[in-house]
Short mmCIF file of C-alpha atoms and ligand atoms in Angstrom, two decimals:
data_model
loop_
_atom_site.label_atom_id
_atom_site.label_comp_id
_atom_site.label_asym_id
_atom_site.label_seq_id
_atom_site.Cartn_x
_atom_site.Cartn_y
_atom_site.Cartn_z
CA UNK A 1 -0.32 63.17 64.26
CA UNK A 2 -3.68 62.17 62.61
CA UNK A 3 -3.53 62.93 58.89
CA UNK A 4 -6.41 65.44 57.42
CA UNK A 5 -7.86 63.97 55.10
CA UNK A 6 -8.98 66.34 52.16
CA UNK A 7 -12.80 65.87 50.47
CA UNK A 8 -11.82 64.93 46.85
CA UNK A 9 -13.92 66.57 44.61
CA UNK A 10 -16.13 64.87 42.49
CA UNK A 11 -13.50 65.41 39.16
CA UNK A 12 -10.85 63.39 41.42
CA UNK A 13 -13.45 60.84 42.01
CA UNK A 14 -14.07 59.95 38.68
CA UNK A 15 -10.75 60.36 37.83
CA UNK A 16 -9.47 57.30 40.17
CA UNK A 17 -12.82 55.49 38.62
CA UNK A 18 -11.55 56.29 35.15
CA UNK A 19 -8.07 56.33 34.59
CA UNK A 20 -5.17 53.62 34.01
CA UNK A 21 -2.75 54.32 36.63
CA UNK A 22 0.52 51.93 37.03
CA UNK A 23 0.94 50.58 40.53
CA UNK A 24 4.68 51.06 41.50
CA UNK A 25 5.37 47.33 42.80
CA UNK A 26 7.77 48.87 45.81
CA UNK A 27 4.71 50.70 47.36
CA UNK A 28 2.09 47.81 47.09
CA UNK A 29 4.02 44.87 48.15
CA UNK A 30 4.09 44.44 51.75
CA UNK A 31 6.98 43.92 54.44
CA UNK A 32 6.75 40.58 54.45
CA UNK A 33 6.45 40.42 50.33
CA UNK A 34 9.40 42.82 50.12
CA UNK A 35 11.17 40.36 52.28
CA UNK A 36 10.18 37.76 50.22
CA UNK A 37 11.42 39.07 47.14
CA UNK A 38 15.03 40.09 48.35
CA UNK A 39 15.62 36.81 49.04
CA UNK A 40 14.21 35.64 46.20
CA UNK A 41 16.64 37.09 43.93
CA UNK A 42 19.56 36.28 46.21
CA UNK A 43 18.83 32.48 44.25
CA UNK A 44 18.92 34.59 40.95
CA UNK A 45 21.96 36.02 41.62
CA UNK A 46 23.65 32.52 42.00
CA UNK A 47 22.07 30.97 39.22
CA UNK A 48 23.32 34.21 36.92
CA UNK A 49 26.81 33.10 38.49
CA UNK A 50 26.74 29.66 37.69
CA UNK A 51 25.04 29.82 34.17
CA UNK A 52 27.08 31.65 32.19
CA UNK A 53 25.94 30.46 29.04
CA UNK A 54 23.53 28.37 27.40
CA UNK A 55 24.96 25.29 28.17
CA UNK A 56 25.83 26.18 31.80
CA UNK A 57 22.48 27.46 32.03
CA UNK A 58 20.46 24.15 30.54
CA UNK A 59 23.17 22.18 32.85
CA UNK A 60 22.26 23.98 36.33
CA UNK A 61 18.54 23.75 35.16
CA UNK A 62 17.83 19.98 34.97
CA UNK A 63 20.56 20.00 38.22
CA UNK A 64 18.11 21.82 40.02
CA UNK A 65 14.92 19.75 38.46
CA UNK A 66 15.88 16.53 39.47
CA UNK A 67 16.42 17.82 42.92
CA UNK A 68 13.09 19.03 42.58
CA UNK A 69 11.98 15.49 41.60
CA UNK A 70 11.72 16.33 37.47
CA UNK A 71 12.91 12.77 35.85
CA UNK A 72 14.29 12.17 31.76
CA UNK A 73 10.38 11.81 30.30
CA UNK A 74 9.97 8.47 28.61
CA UNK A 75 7.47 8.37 26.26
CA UNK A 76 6.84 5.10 26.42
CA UNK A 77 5.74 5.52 30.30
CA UNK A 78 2.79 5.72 31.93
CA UNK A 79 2.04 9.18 33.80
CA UNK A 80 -0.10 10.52 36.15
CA UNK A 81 -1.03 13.98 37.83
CA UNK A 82 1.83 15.17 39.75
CA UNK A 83 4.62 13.67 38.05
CA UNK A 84 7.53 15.96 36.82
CA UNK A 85 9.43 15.17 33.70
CA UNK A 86 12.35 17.51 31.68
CA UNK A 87 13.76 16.76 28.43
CA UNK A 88 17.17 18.18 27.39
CA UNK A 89 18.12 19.39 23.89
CA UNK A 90 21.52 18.51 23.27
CA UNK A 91 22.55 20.27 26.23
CA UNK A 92 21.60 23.57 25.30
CA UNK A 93 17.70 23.57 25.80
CA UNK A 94 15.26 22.20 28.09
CA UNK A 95 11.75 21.79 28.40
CA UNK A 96 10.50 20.86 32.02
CA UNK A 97 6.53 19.59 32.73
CA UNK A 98 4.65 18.52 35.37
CA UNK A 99 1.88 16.71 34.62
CA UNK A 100 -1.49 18.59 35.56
CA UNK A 101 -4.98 16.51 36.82
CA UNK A 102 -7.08 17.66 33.37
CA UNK A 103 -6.91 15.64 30.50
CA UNK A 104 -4.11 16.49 27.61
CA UNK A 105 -6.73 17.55 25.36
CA UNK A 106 -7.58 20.69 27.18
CA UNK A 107 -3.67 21.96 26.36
CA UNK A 108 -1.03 22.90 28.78
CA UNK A 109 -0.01 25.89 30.51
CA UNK A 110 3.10 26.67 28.53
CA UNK A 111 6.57 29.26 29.41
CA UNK A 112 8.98 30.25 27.06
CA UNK A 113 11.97 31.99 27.71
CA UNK A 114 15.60 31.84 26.31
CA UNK A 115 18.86 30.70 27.83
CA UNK A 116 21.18 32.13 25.28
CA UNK A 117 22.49 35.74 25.40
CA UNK A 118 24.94 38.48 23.48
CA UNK A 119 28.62 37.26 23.33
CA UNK A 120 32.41 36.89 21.76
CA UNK A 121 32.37 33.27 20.14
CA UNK A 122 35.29 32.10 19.26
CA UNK A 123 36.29 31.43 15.14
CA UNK A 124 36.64 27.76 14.24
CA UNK A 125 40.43 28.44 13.38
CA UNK A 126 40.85 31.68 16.62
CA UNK A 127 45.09 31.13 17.55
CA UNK A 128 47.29 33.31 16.75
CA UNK A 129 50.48 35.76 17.49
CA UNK A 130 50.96 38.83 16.68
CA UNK A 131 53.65 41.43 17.94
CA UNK A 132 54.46 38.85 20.20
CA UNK A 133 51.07 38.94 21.49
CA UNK A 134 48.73 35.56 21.39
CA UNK A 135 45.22 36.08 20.59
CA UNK A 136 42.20 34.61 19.95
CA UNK A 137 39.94 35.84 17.04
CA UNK A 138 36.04 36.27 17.66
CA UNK A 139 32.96 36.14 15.90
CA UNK A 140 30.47 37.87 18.17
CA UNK A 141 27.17 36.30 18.68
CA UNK A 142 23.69 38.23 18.71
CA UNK A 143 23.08 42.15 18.70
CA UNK A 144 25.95 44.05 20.38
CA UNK A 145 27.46 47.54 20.37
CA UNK A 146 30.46 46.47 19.65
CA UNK A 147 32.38 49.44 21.40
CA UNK A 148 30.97 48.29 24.62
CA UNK A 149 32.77 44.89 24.96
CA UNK A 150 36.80 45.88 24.80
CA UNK A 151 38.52 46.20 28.32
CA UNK A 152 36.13 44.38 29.88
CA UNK A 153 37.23 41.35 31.98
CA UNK A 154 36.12 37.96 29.81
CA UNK A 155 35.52 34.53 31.21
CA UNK A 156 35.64 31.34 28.32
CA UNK A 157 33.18 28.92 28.76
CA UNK A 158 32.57 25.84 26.29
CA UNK A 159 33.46 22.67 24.86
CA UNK A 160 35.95 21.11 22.82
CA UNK A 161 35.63 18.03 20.66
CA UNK A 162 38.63 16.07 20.22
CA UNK A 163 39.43 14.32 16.89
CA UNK A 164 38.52 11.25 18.86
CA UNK A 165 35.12 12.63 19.81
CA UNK A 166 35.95 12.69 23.37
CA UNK A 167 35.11 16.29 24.91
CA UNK A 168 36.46 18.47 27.33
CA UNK A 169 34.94 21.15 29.14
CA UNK A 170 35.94 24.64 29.76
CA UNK A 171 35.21 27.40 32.18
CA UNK A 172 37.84 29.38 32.95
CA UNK A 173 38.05 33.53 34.69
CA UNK A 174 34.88 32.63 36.67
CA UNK A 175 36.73 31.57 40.37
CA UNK A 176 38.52 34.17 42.08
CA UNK A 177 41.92 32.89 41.10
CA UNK A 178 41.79 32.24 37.75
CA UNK A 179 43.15 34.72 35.16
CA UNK A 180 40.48 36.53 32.83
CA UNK A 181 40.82 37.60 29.19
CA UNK A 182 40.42 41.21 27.41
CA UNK A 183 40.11 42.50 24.51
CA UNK A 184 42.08 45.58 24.15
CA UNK A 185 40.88 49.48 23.35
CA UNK A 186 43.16 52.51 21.76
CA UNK A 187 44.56 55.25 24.11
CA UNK A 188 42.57 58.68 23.86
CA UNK A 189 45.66 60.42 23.17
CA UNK A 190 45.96 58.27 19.65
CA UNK A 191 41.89 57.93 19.33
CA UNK A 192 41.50 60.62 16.79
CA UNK A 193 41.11 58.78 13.74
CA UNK A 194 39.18 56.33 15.86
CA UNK A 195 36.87 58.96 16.97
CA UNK A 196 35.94 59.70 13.75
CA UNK A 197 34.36 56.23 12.98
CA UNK A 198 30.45 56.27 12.95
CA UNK A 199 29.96 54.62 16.69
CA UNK A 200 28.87 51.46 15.08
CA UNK A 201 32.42 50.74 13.82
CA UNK A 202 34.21 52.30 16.88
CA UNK A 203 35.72 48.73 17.13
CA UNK A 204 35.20 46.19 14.28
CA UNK A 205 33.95 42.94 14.24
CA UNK A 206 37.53 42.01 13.51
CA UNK A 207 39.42 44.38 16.39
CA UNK A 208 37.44 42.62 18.87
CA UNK A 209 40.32 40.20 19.47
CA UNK A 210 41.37 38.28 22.85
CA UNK A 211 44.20 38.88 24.41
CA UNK A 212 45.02 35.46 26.28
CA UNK A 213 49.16 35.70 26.39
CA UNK A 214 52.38 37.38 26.02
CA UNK A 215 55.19 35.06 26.95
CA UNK A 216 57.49 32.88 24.49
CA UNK A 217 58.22 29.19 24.80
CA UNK A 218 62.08 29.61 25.21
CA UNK A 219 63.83 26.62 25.17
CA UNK A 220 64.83 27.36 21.84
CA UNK A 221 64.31 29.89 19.34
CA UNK A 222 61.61 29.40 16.96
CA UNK A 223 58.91 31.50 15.16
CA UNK A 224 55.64 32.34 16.83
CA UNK A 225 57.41 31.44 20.24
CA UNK A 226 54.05 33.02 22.01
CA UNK A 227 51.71 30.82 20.16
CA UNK A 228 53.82 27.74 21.05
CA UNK A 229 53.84 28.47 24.87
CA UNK A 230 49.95 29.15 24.36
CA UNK A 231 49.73 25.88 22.85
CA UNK A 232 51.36 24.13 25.35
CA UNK A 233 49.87 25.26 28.05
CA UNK A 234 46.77 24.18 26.47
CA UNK A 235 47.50 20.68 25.48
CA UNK A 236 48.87 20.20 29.04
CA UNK A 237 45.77 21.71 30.41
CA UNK A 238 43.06 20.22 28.31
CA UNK A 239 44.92 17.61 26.43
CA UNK A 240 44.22 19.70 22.87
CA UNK A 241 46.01 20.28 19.72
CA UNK A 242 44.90 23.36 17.43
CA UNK A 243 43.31 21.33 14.97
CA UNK A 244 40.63 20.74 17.97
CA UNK A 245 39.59 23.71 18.06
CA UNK A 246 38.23 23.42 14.70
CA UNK A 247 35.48 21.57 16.25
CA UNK A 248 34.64 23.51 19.33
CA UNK A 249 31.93 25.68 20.76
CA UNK A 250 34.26 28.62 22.86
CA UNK A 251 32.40 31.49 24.09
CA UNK A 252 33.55 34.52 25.96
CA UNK A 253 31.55 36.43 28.24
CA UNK A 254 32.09 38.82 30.70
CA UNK A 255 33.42 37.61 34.17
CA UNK A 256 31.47 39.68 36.49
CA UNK A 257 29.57 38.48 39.36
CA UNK A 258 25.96 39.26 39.58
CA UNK A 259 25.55 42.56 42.44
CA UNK A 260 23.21 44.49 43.78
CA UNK A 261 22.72 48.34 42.47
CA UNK A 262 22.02 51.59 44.32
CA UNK A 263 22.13 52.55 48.20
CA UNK A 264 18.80 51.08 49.02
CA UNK A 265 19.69 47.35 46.67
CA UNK A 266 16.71 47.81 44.85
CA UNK A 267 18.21 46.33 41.25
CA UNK A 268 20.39 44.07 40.02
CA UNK A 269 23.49 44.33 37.61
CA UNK A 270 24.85 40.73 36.09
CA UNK A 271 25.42 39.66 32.67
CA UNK A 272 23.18 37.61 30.71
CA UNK A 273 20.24 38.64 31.87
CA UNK A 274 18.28 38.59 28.89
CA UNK A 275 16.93 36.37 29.11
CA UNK A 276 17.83 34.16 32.22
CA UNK A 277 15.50 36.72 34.33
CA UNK A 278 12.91 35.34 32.21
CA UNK A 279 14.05 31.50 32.47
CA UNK A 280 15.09 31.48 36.32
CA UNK A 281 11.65 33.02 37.18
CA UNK A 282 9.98 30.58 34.73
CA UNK A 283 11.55 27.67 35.57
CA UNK A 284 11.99 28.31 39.46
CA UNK A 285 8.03 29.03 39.86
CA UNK A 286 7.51 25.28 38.28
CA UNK A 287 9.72 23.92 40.38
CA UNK A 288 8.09 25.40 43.55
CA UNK A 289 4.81 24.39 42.86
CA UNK A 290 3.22 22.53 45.66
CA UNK A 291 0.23 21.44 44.60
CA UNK A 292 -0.38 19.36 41.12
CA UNK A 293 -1.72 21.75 38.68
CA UNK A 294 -5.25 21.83 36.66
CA UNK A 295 -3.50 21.54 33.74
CA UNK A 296 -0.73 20.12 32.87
CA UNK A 297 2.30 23.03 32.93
CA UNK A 298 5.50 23.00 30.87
CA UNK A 299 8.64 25.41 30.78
CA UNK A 300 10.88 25.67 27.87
CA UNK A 301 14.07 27.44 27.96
CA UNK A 302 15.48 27.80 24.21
CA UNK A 303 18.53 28.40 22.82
CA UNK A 304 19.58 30.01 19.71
CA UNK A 305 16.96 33.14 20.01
CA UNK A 306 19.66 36.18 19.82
CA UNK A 307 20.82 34.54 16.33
CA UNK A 308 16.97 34.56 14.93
CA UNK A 309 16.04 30.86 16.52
CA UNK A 310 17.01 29.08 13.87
CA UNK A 311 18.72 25.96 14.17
CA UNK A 312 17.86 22.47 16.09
CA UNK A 313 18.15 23.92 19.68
CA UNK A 314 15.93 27.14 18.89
CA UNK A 315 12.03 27.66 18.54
CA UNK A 316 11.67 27.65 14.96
CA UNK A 317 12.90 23.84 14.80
CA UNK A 318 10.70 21.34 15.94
CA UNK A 319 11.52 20.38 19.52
CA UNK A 320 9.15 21.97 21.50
CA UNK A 321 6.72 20.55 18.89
CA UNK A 322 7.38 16.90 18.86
CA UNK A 323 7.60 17.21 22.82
CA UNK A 324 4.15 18.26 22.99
CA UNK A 325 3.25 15.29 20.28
CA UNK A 326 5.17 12.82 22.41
CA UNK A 327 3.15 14.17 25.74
CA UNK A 328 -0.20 13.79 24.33
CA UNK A 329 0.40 10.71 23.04
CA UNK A 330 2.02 9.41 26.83
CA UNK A 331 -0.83 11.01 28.39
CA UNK A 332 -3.97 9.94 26.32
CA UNK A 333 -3.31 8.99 22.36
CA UNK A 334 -4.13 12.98 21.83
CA UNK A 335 -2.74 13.78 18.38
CA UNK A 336 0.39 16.88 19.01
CA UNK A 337 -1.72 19.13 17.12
CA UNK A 338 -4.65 19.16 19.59
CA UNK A 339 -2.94 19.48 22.38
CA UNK A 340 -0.78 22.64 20.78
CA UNK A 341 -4.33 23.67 19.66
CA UNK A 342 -6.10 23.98 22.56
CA UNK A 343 -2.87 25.59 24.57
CA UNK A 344 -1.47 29.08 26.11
CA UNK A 345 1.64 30.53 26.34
CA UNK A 346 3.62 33.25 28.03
CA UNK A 347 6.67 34.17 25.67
CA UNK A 348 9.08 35.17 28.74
CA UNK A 349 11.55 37.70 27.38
CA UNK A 350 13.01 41.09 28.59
CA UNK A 351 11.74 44.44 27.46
CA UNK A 352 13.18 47.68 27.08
CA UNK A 353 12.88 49.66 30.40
CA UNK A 354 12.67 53.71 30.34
CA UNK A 355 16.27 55.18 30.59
CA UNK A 356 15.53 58.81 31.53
CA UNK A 357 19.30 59.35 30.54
CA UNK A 358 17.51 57.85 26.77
CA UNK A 359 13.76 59.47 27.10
CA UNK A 360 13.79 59.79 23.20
CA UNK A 361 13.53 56.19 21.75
CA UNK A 362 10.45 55.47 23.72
CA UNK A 363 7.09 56.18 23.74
CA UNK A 364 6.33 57.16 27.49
CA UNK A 365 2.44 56.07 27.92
CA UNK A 366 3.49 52.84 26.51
CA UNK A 367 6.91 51.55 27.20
CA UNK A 368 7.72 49.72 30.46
CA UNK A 369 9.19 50.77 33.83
CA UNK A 370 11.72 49.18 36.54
CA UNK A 371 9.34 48.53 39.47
CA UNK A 372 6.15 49.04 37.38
CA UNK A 373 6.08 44.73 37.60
CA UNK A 374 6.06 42.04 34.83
CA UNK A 375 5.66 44.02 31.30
CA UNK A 376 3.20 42.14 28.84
CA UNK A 377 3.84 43.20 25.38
CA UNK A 378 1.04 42.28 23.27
CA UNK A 379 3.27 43.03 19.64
CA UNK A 380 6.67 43.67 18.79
CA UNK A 381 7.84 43.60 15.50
CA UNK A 382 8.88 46.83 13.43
CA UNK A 383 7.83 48.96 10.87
CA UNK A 384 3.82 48.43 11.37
CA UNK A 385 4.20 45.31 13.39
CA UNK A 386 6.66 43.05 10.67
CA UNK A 387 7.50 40.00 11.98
CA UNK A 388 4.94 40.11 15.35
CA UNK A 389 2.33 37.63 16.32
CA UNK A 390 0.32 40.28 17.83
CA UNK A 391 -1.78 38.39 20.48
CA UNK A 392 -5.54 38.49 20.19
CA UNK A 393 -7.86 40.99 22.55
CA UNK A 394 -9.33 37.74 24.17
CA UNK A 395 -6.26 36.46 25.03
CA UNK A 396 -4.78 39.35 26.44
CA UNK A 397 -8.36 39.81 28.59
CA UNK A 398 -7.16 36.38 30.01
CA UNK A 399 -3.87 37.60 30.90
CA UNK A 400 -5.02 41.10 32.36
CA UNK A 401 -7.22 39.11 34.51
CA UNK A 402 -5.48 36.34 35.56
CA UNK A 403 -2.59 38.82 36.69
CA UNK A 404 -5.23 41.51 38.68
CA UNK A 405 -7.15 38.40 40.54
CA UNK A 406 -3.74 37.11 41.78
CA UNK A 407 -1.92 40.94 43.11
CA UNK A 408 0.55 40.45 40.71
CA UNK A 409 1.99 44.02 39.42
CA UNK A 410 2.20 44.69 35.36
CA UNK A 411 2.25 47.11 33.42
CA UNK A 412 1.78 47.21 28.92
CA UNK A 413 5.01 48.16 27.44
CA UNK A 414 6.63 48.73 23.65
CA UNK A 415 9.84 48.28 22.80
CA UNK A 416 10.68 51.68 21.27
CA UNK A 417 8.75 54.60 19.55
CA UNK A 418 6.86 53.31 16.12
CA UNK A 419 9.72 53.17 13.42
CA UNK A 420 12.50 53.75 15.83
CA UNK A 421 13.94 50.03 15.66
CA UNK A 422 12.17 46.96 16.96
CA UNK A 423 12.69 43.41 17.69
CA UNK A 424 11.57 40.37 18.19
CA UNK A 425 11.17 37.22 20.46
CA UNK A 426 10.11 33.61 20.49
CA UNK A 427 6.35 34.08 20.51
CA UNK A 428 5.53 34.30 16.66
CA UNK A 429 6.97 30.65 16.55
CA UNK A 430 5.24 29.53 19.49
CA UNK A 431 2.13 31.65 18.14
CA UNK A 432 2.50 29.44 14.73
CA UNK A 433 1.95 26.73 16.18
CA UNK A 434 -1.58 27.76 16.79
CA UNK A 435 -1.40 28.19 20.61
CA UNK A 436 -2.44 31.48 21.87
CA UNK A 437 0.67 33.50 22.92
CA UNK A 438 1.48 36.77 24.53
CA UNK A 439 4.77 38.37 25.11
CA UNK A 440 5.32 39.06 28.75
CA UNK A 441 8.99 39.75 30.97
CA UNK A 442 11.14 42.06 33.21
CA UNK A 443 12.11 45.41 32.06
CA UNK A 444 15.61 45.81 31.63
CA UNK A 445 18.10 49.03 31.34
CA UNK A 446 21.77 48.55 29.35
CA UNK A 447 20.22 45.44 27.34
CA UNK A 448 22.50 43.70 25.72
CA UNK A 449 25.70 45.19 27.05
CA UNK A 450 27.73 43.30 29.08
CA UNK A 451 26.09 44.47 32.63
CA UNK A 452 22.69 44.52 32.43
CA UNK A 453 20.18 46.04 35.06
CA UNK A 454 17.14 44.99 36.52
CA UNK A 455 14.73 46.10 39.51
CA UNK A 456 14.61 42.81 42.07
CA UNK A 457 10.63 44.00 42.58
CA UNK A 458 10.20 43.34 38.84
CA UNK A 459 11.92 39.81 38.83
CA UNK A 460 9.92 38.80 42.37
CA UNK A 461 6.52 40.09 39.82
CA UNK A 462 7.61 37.85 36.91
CA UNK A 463 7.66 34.64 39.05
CA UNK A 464 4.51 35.67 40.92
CA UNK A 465 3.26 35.63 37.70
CA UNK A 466 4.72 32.33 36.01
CA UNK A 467 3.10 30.99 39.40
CA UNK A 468 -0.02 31.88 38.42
CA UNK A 469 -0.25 31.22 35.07
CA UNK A 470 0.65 27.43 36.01
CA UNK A 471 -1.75 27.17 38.12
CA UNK A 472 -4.75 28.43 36.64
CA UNK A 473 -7.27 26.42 34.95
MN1 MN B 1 18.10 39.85 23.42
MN1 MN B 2 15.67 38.26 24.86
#
């Protein structure tokens, strides 16, 4: 049946001339793209799996770049157009380039996104028993609601260095017979003096304890039997004693596998995902470049940016910095500071996505939408834009452009009505370094919590758009 198509009048005319409408990305991408992009994510799934953690994540990065062809960059080399080079940051950061055909004085193409994400670390000093119960105490890294993270199942991922420096690695709760970890919750028939707690202290800091035991070492009797069994088990294991742990990195995260969401498997639900949406698609869109780039392009995927990014393996140190001293000088004797200079960068990092279960902390013509595409966010910050970069008009021209000449879907987006909260991400740093940056990423629902949502159409958009970006001139 032929469709009748109505005369619009001449208000409707100008009104399509006019006005900013989003572009749903479900409804413009094609068969074929849709395709595209559900198998697509089926990759991000696995990596979500396999990088549980910053390390894990920096780890399974440079795995995958040197089977890409990426090699350890020397400085001391000689390099040409085409050739790939990563540098790891004490295992927790990594910055990955390929070398474009323009000269290194016209800048580079630069990505940013981070690798860590919200957590239970464990304390330097975390064994112990008590009512016959052996725990670990936590000290939880980055923003978390606290009351979210008991009775959910817990992997522990991390490293231990021995007295003798030698270290052993840990990932255990991740395969489908190993034993998890929890932190326990109260019963709601004893919760009413609980329930009284503002929600922010529903659970403490120091209730959110690991339960990782409950049986005694019984060969003879002796005081904290449960700890001693523990103990055991772990020396035999791992070949520790509890004065190792003093020197450890242990983190606990939760042990779910990355799934689909909803009837039609339109989103995704995984931990972590701020912001390893932002690094996979950053990371896997330099990696599956074809063709050698105009100029040169570089990914870095940070650590350390849910704890403020201080510290050597976050963006306020100066890694990224001296990398992009030590390429100019490989690639031409161009002094760091021109090539940072003359240079762009996306800031990859998640934004707030509308909940309509949450309409009220966000500002509906400007906040971002799951399967509205890649959200660029030209200021965060709080209370009149504290602590933003705030990227200039010209620059953000560039990006609206670049991003409308090559189909990719976006939408603006603000994370949260104007003195409601706030936050921030890597790009003032970046921005300091006087290279022009722009906040850009994949909307995200539950941020933060330990499953966090995404729509696959957004994360397909986001590496569309690293794609781009790399490639343009
Ligand atoms: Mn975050
Ligand atoms: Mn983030």
């Amino acid at each position: 049946m032929a469709e009748k198509k109505e005369k619009k009048t001449k208000g409707q005319e100008l009104k399509d001339k006019l006005f900013y409408k989003q572009q749903h990305a479900t409804l413009v991408m094609s068969a074929a793209e849709q395709k595209k992009a559900d198998s697509y994510c089926e990759d991000y799934k696995k990596f979500l799996d396999t990088a549980k953690t910053e390390r894990e994540a920096a780890n399974e990065t440079v795995r995958l770049a040197q089977a890409a062809g990426f090699e350890p960059f020397d400085k001391s080399k000689k390099y040409s157009a085409g050739d790939k080079v990563y540098r790891l940051n004490r295992k927790k950061a990594v910055i990955l380039a390929v070398i474009g055909k323009q000269p290194i004085e016209n800048g580079v193409n630069l990505t940013a996104a981070h690798i860590d994400s919200p957590r239970l670390d464990l304390k330097q000093n975390p064994l112990y028993e008590s009512g016959e119960l052996g725990y670990f105490k936590t000290h939880y890294y980055g923003g978390i609601k606290k009351y979210q993270w008991p009775t959910v199942p817990l992997s522990l991922h991390g490293v231990i260095v021995k007295s003798d420096c030698t270290e052993v690695t840990v990932s255990i709760g991740e395969g489908e017979n190993d034993p998890i970890f929890i932190v326990t919750d109260l019963l709601p028939h004893l919760a009413d003096e609980q329930y009284k707690r503002p929600a922010s202290k529903l659970i403490t800091g120091e209730e959110l304890n690991i339960l990782i035991g409950s049986r005694p070492f019984k060969e003879d009797d002796c005081s904290e039997a449960v700890k001693l069994n523990l103990m055991n088990i772990l020396f035999e294991k791992y070949g520790i004693v509890e004065k190792d742990f003093l020197s450890a990195e242990l983190e606990c995260v939760p042990a779910f596998k990355a799934k689909d969401i909803g009837f039609d498997r339109s989103m995704i639900g995984a931990y972590g995902q701020d912001d390893r949406v932002c690094a996979y698609t950053a990371f896997s869109a330099l990696l599956d470049m074809k063709e050698i780039p105009e100029k040169t392009a570089v990914c870095v995927l940070t650590d350390k940016e849910e704890t403020g990014s201080d510290g050597n393996t976050g963006l306020r140190s100066s890694y990224l910095k001296y990398f992009l001293a030590d390429l100019g000088e490989a690639l031409g004797k161009v002094s760091g500071r021109d090539v940072m200079s003359m240079s762009r960068c996306l800031s990859a990092d998640v934004n707030a996505g509308f909940d309509p279960t949450f309409p009220d902390v966000l500002e509906k013509k400007n906040c971002s939408y799951l399967n509205k595409g890649i959200v660029v966010t030209k200021f965060t910050g709080a209370r009149g834009k504290s602590g933003t970069s705030d990227a200039n008009a010209e620059y953000v021209g560039y990006v609206h452009s670049l991003f409308d000449k090559n189909k990719i879907v976006w939408q603006t987006g603000e994370l949260g009505k104007v003195d409601l909260g706030g936050g921030g991400t890597v790009a003032a740093y970046i921005a300091n370094l006087n290279i022009d940056t722009i906040d850009v990423g994949v909307p995200v629902l539950s941020m933060h919590a330990p499953y966090e949502v995404t729509a696959k159409n957004d994360v397909y958009m986001a590496y569309k758009a690293f794609s781009a970006f790399y490639k343009a001139e």
